[in-house]
Amino acid sequence: MKHYIKGTYRKSIFQSSQGYVIGIFKVRETDDESLKDYINKTITFTGYFHELTEEEHYIFYGEGVDHPKYGFQFQVSGYEKVKPEDKDGVIAFLSSDLFPGIGEKQATLIVETLGEKALDKILEDASCLSLVPKLSSKKAKKVYDTLVKYEESHKTIVYLTELGFSMKDALHIYNTYKSFTIETLEHNIYRVMNEVDDISFLKLDAIALSQGMEKEDERRVKAGILYTIQSLTFQTGNTYFSKQELYQETCKNLKQPLEENLFTSQFQELIDEEEIVEEEDRYYEKEMYQCEVEVADQIQFLCHLPQIKYKKMKKVLEEYEQSCGVVYNEKQKEAIIQALTNHCSIITGGPGTGKTTIVKALIELYQKLNNLNYDQLMEELRLLAPTGRASKRMSETTLLPASTIHRFLKWNKETNEFGINAYHKDDGKLIIVDEVSMIDLPLLHSLLDGLKKQIQIVFVGDYNQLPSVGPGQVLRDFIESETIPMVELDLLYRQDENSYIPTLAQEIKNNALSENYLKEKSDYTFLKCHSESIRNNLKTICKQILEKGYTDKQVQVMAPMYRGMNGIDQLNKELQEVFNPKDPSKREFHYGDVIYREHDKVLQLVNMPDENVFNGDIGTIERILYENESPNKKKEIYIDYDGMLVKYEPKDFSSVKHAFVITIHKSQGSEFPIVIMPLCMSYHRMLYRKLIYTGITRAKKKLILLGEPQAFLESVHNSQEQIRKTTLKERLNMKK
């Protein structure tokens, strides 16, 4: 049950840029019996606020929560300002920082002239301020305007929370529309969906319906169509849809059958307003259409630039081979020369085919051919990858700085915008992008947007791996268009007589699995067992690995699903007790139904560019601070990412998850000395060739498959992955 406390805001302990405040409040009045002892005392409160002014009076609505470490805390779900009701209060209010230029003397004159109800009188008739001695018309107008704004903002916030918006959402909406907030929402509440971040159609729709919106209101149908095409784009990875698909999905999202005429009329309005783009019988969300067109244009532009000529290139390459003691095969030489002479090129190949070696060689040759010293090279070269671990691996292999694409583009989490963009371009000349299969269409568009026109860009990746999580299938479309010069490396180098991982990868890729997949190799084991035995066998294997001197950082278990007895969530709980068992010396805490303790391996789930931590990064909980030990009186965890310590507060805890077991999707861009993959028929919906291929190619030294051979065979022979509907390939071909 919601209660209230009435009193005075004293100060804040913590305040975020999003409006989240932890502060101190002096209670004067309350309807909550459990809070009666706090009358005339201070209490800690938390919540989202538009603005708070020290020593001003407020009513906070919410409930008390008993924290053993914090003490009693009032969680605020709504609030309103209370205008001061006595002479001294009104004088203090008018002389506060809220009214610049009005000191205590002038505030006193206002109150002595207009009385204790001065604020109400000013709001009713601003001309009454002309009666106040020594108050200029300019200052009088400022007092009135400030008071109106003060009243308006808080009435609007209260209005929004009463509609059903959280305080956080109410703040976002008010900061977007200001004085036009109520008018905007009354005209069309669904505008908020595309104009305010993190407020979904579903939330808006629930509020609209609760306020009497008709289910077949044109505004609702139109917003439902737009929500459908936007959500489908990211759910499916497709960049376009048929009209019938969108009609059926819109009916599902609106939870009602729609008259086709009503759907068609609103659909056409969205086309006329260019929110949806029509192209033959294909329909695109406008941003996806723009991405496809502009990426195709930029790639075509690069492909049509004259080749770069270098004198004595072959001789320089031969000298480089001699100095390094290597001999490149013809395809490797072709890949190097192609990357150096073309403005846009692709190097693709599976594990062990030498992609990394070739990248290192082309960088060194670029430096030699252009006669660059190290500093000059760093001015021109950009090494990029979609994940933190992939960029780190790139840096380790080239011995040069590498970056995630998000960090390179200076992504701002608060605004969801890039600092490097079409208006502020980077000066790089040679751009090498690794793990391109992971890059979605919008990110590639942003990258190309932030680069100058006449660059050299080399795309490196394995097109047999999983496509990006986001929309598009960039690398596949690039290769199938046959527009971009490409070399596929197919000879295996990273193996000895008894190794098998690269060979297995090729066999899976070619759907030509030999009988060797059950035979023990120096780098490969298939341990057959029933699905019911997977967990126990997995724990045994991991214990044996630890006994051999390996750590949890060197071994990665990967599975395709979160739920079930062999799902990721359950396996993480089991393996926590193997890799990091309970110990009195290790601090721990509960978050939901999960226990986190010091030395746990964890996975980052969202990008945190300010901290240089990105989705897919794996770290270790280094330290846990309890509430009474933290300066902010909040629980804190410190996670170590390869020597970089990052602090997490409670609001951040949902952005990490245990990483003893991770999804194969999350493993992309990473390599691990030892990879273990449980396989069972209960995974069958998720088992297909590209998934298994991606998983096994993460292993550098040892691959252990554990479970049912039938599940493995079915996945290898299952090529029925969902081919995404895109038109990037066609656009590239159109422009040849």
Tab-separated table of N, CA and C in Angstrom, residues 596-650:
chain	number	residue	atom	x	y	z
A	596	TYR	N	26.092	-14.470	-6.071
A	596	TYR	CA	27.361	-14.016	-6.617
A	596	TYR	C	28.378	-13.939	-5.484
A	597	ARG	N	29.593	-14.405	-5.767
A	597	ARG	CA	30.631	-14.336	-4.741
A	597	ARG	C	31.945	-13.879	-5.361
A	598	GLU	N	32.819	-13.433	-4.519
A	598	GLU	CA	34.142	-12.998	-4.974
A	598	GLU	C	34.839	-14.133	-5.702
A	599	HIS	N	35.507	-13.789	-6.808
A	599	HIS	CA	36.238	-14.695	-7.704
A	599	HIS	C	35.341	-15.400	-8.723
A	600	ASP	N	34.028	-15.095	-8.723
A	600	ASP	CA	33.144	-15.625	-9.772
A	600	ASP	C	33.519	-15.058	-11.137
A	601	LYS	N	33.426	-15.899	-12.168
A	601	LYS	CA	33.588	-15.449	-13.545
A	601	LYS	C	32.246	-14.943	-14.044
A	602	VAL	N	32.221	-13.720	-14.597
A	602	VAL	CA	30.963	-13.107	-15.021
A	602	VAL	C	31.084	-12.545	-16.434
A	603	LEU	N	29.910	-12.415	-17.056
A	603	LEU	CA	29.804	-11.955	-18.441
A	603	LEU	C	29.075	-10.614	-18.479
A	604	GLN	N	29.645	-9.638	-19.179
A	604	GLN	CA	28.990	-8.352	-19.372
A	604	GLN	C	27.937	-8.476	-20.476
A	605	LEU	N	26.721	-7.946	-20.223
A	605	LEU	CA	25.605	-8.118	-21.154
A	605	LEU	C	25.269	-6.873	-21.953
A	606	VAL	N	25.773	-5.698	-21.533
A	606	VAL	CA	25.468	-4.454	-22.234
A	606	VAL	C	26.750	-3.661	-22.431
A	607	ASN	N	26.713	-2.731	-23.376
A	607	ASN	CA	27.860	-1.862	-23.602
A	607	ASN	C	27.938	-0.788	-22.528
A	608	MET	N	29.135	-0.590	-21.958
A	608	MET	CA	29.413	0.494	-21.017
A	608	MET	C	30.658	1.219	-21.511
A	609	PRO	N	30.518	2.027	-22.577
A	609	PRO	CA	31.682	2.624	-23.233
A	609	PRO	C	32.504	3.517	-22.324
A	610	ASP	N	31.839	4.196	-21.380
A	610	ASP	CA	32.577	5.072	-20.472
A	610	ASP	C	33.567	4.296	-19.618
A	611	GLU	N	33.241	3.028	-19.369
A	611	GLU	CA	34.114	2.166	-18.562
A	611	GLU	C	34.992	1.282	-19.445
A	612	ASN	N	34.866	1.409	-20.746
A	612	ASN	CA	35.602	0.569	-21.695
A	612	ASN	C	35.257	-0.912	-21.526
A	613	VAL	N	33.991	-1.181	-21.202
A	613	VAL	CA	33.496	-2.541	-21.052
A	613	VAL	C	32.322	-2.726	-22.003
A	614	PHE	N	32.318	-3.872	-22.703
A	614	PHE	CA	31.327	-4.046	-23.756
A	614	PHE	C	30.655	-5.416	-23.670
A	615	ASN	N	29.480	-5.480	-24.298
A	615	ASN	CA	28.708	-6.706	-24.357
A	615	ASN	C	29.594	-7.877	-24.804
A	616	GLY	N	29.630	-8.933	-23.989
A	616	GLY	CA	30.441	-10.105	-24.332
A	616	GLY	C	31.762	-10.189	-23.592
A	617	ASP	N	32.168	-9.090	-22.930
A	617	ASP	CA	33.414	-9.124	-22.148
A	617	ASP	C	33.244	-10.037	-20.937
A	618	ILE	N	34.302	-10.757	-20.596
A	618	ILE	CA	34.284	-11.665	-19.449
A	618	ILE	C	35.267	-11.159	-18.400
A	619	GLY	N	34.802	-11.087	-17.166
A	619	GLY	CA	35.642	-10.618	-16.078
A	619	GLY	C	35.474	-11.478	-14.841
A	620	THR	N	36.104	-11.045	-13.738
A	620	THR	CA	36.062	-11.764	-12.467
A	620	THR	C	35.673	-10.800	-11.361
A	621	ILE	N	34.733	-11.226	-10.505
A	621	ILE	CA	34.372	-10.395	-9.350
A	621	ILE	C	35.562	-10.354	-8.398
A	622	GLU	N	36.168	-9.198	-8.298
A	622	GLU	CA	37.364	-9.033	-7.485
A	622	GLU	C	37.030	-8.739	-6.032
A	623	ARG	N	35.965	-7.937	-5.832
A	623	ARG	CA	35.675	-7.473	-4.480
A	623	ARG	C	34.194	-7.150	-4.344
A	624	ILE	N	33.618	-7.442	-3.197
A	624	ILE	CA	32.242	-7.080	-2.867
A	624	ILE	C	32.272	-6.184	-1.640
A	625	LEU	N	31.626	-5.020	-1.719
A	625	LEU	CA	31.479	-4.129	-0.578
A	625	LEU	C	30.024	-4.134	-0.135
A	626	TYR	N	29.808	-4.332	1.153
A	626	TYR	CA	28.458	-4.269	1.686
A	626	TYR	C	28.053	-2.820	1.948
A	627	GLU	N	26.757	-2.622	2.208
A	627	GLU	CA	26.212	-1.265	2.303
A	627	GLU	C	26.909	-0.405	3.345
A	628	ASN	N	27.207	-0.984	4.509
A	628	ASN	CA	27.814	-0.196	5.584
A	628	ASN	C	29.277	0.136	5.321
A	629	GLU	N	29.869	-0.441	4.279
A	629	GLU	CA	31.269	-0.193	3.945
A	629	GLU	C	31.438	0.763	2.776
A	630	SER	N	30.364	0.990	2.046
A	630	SER	CA	30.419	1.806	0.845
A	630	SER	C	30.202	3.272	1.191
A	631	PRO	N	30.957	4.188	0.560
A	631	PRO	CA	30.738	5.622	0.790
A	631	PRO	C	29.319	6.064	0.440
A	632	ASN	N	28.720	5.415	-0.560
A	632	ASN	CA	27.369	5.759	-0.988
A	632	ASN	C	26.282	4.979	-0.254
A	633	LYS	N	26.732	4.161	0.731
A	633	LYS	CA	25.787	3.339	1.490
A	633	LYS	C	24.998	2.391	0.600
A	634	LYS	N	25.630	1.929	-0.448
A	634	LYS	CA	25.014	0.970	-1.360
A	634	LYS	C	25.977	-0.186	-1.580
A	635	LYS	N	25.400	-1.368	-1.816
A	635	LYS	CA	26.231	-2.517	-2.139
A	635	LYS	C	26.995	-2.235	-3.432
A	636	GLU	N	28.259	-2.613	-3.483
A	636	GLU	CA	29.076	-2.415	-4.675
A	636	GLU	C	29.847	-3.686	-4.990
A	637	ILE	N	30.001	-3.971	-6.271
A	637	ILE	CA	30.904	-5.047	-6.673
A	637	ILE	C	31.934	-4.477	-7.641
A	638	TYR	N	33.135	-4.987	-7.546
A	638	TYR	CA	34.224	-4.564	-8.420
A	638	TYR	C	34.629	-5.759	-9.279
A	639	ILE	N	34.546	-5.573	-10.592
A	639	ILE	CA	34.836	-6.654	-11.533
A	639	ILE	C	36.114	-6.331	-12.295
A	640	ASP	N	36.999	-7.302	-12.337
A	640	ASP	CA	38.291	-7.163	-13.002
A	640	ASP	C	38.191	-7.692	-14.430
A	641	TYR	N	38.393	-6.793	-15.398
A	641	TYR	CA	38.454	-7.167	-16.811
A	641	TYR	C	39.901	-7.038	-17.280
A	642	ASP	N	40.628	-8.131	-17.171
A	642	ASP	CA	42.034	-8.158	-17.608
A	642	ASP	C	42.836	-6.983	-17.060
A	643	GLY	N	42.732	-6.782	-15.755
A	643	GLY	CA	43.513	-5.735	-15.114
A	643	GLY	C	42.804	-4.403	-14.961
A	644	MET	N	41.651	-4.257	-15.578
A	644	MET	CA	40.869	-3.021	-15.471
A	644	MET	C	39.699	-3.254	-14.514
A	645	LEU	N	39.683	-2.499	-13.409
A	645	LEU	CA	38.679	-2.687	-12.369
A	645	LEU	C	37.496	-1.752	-12.595
A	646	VAL	N	36.289	-2.330	-12.659
A	646	VAL	CA	35.082	-1.546	-12.919
A	646	VAL	C	34.101	-1.726	-11.760
A	647	LYS	N	33.587	-0.590	-11.266
A	647	LYS	CA	32.648	-0.619	-10.140
A	647	LYS	C	31.210	-0.741	-10.640
A	648	TYR	N	30.431	-1.616	-9.992
A	648	TYR	CA	29.016	-1.802	-10.281
A	648	TYR	C	28.201	-1.498	-9.027
A	649	GLU	N	27.160	-0.683	-9.197
A	649	GLU	CA	26.210	-0.421	-8.124
A	649	GLU	C	24.956	-1.252	-8.365
A	650	PRO	N	24.029	-1.308	-7.410
A	650	PRO	CA	22.836	-2.166	-7.587
A	650	PRO	C	22.107	-1.963	-8.898
